[in-house]
PDB file of C-alpha atoms in Angstrom:
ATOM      1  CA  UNK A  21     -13.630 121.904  27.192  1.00 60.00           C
ATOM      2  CA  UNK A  22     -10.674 120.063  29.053  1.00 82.00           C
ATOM      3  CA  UNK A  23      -8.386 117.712  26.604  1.00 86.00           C
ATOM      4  CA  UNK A  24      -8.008 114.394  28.410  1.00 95.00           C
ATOM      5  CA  UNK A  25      -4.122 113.387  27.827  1.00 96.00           C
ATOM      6  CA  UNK A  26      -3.117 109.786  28.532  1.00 97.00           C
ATOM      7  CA  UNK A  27       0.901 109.245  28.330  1.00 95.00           C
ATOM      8  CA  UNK A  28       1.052 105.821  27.137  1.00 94.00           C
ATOM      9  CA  UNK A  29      -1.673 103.072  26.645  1.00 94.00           C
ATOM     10  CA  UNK A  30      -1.385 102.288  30.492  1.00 95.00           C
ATOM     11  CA  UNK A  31      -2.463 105.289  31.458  1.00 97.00           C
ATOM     12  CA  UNK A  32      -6.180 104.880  29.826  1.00 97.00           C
ATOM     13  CA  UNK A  33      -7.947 103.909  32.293  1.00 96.00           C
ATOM     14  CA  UNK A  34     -10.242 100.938  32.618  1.00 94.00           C
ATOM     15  CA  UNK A  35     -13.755 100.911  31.286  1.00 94.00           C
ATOM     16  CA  UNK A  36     -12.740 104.002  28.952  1.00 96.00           C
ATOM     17  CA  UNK A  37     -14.929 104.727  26.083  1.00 89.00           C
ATOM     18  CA  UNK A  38     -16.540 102.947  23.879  1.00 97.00           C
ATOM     19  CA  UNK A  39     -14.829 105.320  21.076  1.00 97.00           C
ATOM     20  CA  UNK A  40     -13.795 106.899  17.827  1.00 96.00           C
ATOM     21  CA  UNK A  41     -10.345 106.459  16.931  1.00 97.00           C
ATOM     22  CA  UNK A  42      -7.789 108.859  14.572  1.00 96.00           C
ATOM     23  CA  UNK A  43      -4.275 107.225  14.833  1.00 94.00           C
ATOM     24  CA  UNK A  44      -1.214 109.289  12.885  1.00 91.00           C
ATOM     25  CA  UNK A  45       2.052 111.145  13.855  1.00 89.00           C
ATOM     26  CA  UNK A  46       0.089 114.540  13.431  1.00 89.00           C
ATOM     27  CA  UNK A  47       3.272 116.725  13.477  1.00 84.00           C
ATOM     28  CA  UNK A  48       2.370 120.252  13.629  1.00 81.00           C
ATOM     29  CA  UNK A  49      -1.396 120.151  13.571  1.00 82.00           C
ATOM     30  CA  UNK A  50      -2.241 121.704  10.122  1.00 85.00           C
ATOM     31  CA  UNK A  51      -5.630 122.308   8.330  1.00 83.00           C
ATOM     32  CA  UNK A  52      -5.782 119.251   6.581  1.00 85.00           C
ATOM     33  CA  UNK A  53      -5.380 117.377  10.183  1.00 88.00           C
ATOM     34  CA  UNK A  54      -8.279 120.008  11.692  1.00 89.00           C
ATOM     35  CA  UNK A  55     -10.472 118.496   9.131  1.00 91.00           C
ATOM     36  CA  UNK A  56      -9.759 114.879   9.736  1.00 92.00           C
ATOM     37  CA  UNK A  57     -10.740 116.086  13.759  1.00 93.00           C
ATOM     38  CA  UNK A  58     -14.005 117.666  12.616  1.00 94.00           C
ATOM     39  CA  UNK A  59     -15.001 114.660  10.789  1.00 95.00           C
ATOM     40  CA  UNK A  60     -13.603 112.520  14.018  1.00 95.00           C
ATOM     41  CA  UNK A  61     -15.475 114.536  16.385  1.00 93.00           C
ATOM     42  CA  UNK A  62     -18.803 114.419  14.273  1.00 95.00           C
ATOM     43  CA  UNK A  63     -18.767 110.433  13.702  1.00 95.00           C
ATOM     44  CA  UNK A  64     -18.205 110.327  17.295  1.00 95.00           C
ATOM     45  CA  UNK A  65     -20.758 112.846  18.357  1.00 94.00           C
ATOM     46  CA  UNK A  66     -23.705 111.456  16.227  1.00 96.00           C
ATOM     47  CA  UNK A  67     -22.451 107.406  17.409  1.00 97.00           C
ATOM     48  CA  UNK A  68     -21.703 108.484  20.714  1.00 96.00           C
ATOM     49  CA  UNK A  69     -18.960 107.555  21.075  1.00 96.00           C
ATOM     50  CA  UNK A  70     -15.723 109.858  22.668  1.00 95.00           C
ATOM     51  CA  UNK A  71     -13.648 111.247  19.678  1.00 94.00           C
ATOM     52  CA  UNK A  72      -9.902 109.765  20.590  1.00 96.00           C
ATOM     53  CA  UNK A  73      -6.535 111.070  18.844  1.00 96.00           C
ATOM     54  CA  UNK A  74      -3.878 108.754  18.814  1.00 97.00           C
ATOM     55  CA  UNK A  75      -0.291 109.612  18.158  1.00 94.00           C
ATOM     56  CA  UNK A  76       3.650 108.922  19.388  1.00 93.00           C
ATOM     57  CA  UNK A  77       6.086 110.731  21.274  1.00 92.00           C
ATOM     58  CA  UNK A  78       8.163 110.664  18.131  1.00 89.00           C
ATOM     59  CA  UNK A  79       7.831 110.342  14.479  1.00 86.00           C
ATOM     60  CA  UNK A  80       8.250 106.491  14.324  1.00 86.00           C
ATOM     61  CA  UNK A  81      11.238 107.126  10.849  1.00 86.00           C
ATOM     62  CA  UNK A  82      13.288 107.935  14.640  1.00 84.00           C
ATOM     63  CA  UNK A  83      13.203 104.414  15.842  1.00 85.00           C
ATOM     64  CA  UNK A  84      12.548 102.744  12.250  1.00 88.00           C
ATOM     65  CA  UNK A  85      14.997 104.326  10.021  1.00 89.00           C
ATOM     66  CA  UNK A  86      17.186 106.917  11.992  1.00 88.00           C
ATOM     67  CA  UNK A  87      18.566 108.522   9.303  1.00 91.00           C
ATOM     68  CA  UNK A  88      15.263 109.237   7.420  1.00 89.00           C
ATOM     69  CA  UNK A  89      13.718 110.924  10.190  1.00 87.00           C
ATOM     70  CA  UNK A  90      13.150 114.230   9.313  1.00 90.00           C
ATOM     71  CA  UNK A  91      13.277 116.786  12.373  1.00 89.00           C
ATOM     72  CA  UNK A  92      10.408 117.125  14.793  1.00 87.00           C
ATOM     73  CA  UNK A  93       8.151 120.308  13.913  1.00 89.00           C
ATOM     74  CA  UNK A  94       6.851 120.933  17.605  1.00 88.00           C
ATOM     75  CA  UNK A  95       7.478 118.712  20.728  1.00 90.00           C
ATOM     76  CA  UNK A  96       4.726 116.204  22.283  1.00 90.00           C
ATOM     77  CA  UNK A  97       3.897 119.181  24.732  1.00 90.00           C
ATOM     78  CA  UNK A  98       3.597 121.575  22.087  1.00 91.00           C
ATOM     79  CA  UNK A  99       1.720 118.508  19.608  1.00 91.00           C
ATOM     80  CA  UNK A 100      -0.882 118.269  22.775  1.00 91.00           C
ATOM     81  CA  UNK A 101      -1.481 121.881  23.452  1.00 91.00           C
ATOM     82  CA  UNK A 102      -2.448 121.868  19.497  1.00 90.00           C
ATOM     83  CA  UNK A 103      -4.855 119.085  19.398  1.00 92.00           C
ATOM     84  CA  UNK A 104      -6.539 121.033  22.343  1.00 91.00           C
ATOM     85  CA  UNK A 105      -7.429 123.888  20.590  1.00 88.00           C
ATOM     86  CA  UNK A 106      -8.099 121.875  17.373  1.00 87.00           C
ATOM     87  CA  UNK A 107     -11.198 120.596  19.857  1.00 85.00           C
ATOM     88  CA  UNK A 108      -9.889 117.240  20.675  1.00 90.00           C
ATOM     89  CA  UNK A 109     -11.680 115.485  23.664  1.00 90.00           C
ATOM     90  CA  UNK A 110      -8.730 113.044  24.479  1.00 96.00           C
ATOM     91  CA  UNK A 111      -5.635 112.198  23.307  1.00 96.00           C
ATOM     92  CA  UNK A 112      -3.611 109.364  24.042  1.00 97.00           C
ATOM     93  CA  UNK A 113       0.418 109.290  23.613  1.00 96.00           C
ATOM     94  CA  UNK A 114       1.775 106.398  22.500  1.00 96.00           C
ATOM     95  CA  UNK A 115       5.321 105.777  23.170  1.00 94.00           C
ATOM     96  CA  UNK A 116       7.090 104.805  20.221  1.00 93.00           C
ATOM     97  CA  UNK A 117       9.689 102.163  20.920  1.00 92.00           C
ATOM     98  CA  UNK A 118      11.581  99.320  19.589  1.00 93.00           C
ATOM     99  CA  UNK A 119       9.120  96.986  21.907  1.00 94.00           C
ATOM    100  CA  UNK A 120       6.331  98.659  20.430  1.00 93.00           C
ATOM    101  CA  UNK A 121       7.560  98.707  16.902  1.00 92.00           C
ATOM    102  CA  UNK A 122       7.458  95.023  16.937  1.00 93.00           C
ATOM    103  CA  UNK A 123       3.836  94.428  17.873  1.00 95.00           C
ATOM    104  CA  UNK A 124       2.261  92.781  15.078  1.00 96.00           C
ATOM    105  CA  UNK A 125      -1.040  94.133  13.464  1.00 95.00           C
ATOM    106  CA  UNK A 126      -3.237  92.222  15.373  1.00 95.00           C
ATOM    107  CA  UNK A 127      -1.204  93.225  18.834  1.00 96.00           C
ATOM    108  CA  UNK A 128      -1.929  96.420  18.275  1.00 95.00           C
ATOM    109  CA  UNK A 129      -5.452  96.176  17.382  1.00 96.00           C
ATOM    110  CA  UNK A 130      -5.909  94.345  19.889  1.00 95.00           C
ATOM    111  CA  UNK A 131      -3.915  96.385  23.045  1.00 96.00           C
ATOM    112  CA  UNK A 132      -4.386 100.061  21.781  1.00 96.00           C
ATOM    113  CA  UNK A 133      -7.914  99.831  19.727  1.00 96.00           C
ATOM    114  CA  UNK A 134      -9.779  96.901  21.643  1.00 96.00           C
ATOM    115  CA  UNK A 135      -8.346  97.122  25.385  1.00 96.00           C
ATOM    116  CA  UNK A 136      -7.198 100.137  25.728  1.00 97.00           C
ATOM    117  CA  UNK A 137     -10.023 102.517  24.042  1.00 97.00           C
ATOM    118  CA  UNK A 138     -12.853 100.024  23.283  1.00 97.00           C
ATOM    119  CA  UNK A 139     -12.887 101.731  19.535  1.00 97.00           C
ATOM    120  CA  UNK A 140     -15.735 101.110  17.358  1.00 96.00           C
ATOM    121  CA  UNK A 141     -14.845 103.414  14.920  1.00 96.00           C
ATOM    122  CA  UNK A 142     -11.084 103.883  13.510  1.00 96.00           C
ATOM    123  CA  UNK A 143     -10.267 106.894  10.760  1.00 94.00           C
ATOM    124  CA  UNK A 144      -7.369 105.866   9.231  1.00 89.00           C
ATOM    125  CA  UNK A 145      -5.470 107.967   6.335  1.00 85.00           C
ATOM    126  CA  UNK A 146      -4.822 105.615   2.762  1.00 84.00           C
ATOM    127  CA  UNK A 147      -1.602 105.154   3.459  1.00 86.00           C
ATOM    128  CA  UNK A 148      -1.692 103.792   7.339  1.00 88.00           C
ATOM    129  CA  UNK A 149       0.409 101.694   8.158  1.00 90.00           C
ATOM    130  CA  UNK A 150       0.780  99.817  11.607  1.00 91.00           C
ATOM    131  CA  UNK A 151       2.483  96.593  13.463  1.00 91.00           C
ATOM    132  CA  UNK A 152       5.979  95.318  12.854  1.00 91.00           C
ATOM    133  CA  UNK A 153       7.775  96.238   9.933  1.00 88.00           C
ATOM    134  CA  UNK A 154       4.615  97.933   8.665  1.00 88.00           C
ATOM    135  CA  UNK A 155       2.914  94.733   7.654  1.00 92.00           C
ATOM    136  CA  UNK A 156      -0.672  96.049   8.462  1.00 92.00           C
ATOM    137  CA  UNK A 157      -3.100  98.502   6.182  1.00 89.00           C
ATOM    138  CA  UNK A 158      -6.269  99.346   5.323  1.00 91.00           C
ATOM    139  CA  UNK A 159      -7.664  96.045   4.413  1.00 91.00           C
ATOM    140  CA  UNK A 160      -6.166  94.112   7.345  1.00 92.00           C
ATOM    141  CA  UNK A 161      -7.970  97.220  10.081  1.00 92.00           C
ATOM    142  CA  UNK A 162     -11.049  96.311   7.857  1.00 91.00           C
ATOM    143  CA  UNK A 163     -10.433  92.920   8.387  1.00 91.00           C
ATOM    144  CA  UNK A 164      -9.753  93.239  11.993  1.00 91.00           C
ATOM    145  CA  UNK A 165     -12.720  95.481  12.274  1.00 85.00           C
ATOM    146  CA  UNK A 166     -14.938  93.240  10.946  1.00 82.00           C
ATOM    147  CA  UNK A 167     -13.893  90.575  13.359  1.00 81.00           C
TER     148      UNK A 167
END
């Protein structure tokens, strides 16, 4: 099976999915992110529904807090060749910059998980965070999901 790779939200193209959504930095895909993929593809494959990895060009400490960014394990090339082979059926690259840093929750729920990839289901580690200045978690995707 062929990985579908979008580079950047405007790249998806119109009518994709409906899918089932994964959303993290996955630096240097390890077992513990295989896992989360299995469990992705399986939700998606019984709803079907196309299992969708989304994750930055950069570890988003580089635009946030420069000086806490710890170095990149592999580059995006390297990050897509891995989610591949860990089975992935598309991947979408999300540019991480200032502009998109300060897209509130709702923004992004909106233009990445509604428009973009029609997502009806969105695995999200505890400690997610997304939108400007990290304001949105677990309970607001719930409450955006619900919506």
């Amino acid at each position: 099976m062929t990985m579908e790779f979008y580079d950047g939200i405007d790249e998806v193209p119109d009518g994709f999915g409906p899918s089932a959504v994964t959303v993290g930095k996955f630096d240097g895909v390890h077992l513990g992110h295989r896992g989360v993929f299995a469990q992705l593809c399986d939700r998606a494959d019984s709803a079907g529904l196309v299992p969708t990895v989304v994750t930055f060009d950069r570890n988003p400490l580089s635009v946030l807090r420069p000086d806490q960014a710890p170095p990149a394990l592999v580059s995006s090339a390297q990050k897509a060749e891995l989610l591949a082979d860990a089975g992935i059926a598309v991947t979408v690259m999300l540019h991480f910059t200032p502009e998109f840093a300060a897209l509130t929750p709702e923004q992004f729920v909106q233009q990445v998980l509604v428009d973009a990839l029609d997502a009806k289901i969105v695995m999200a580690g505890a400690d997610f965070r997304f939108g400007e200045k990290n304001s949105g978690d677990l309970d607001a995707l719930r409450g955006f999901g619900a919506r």
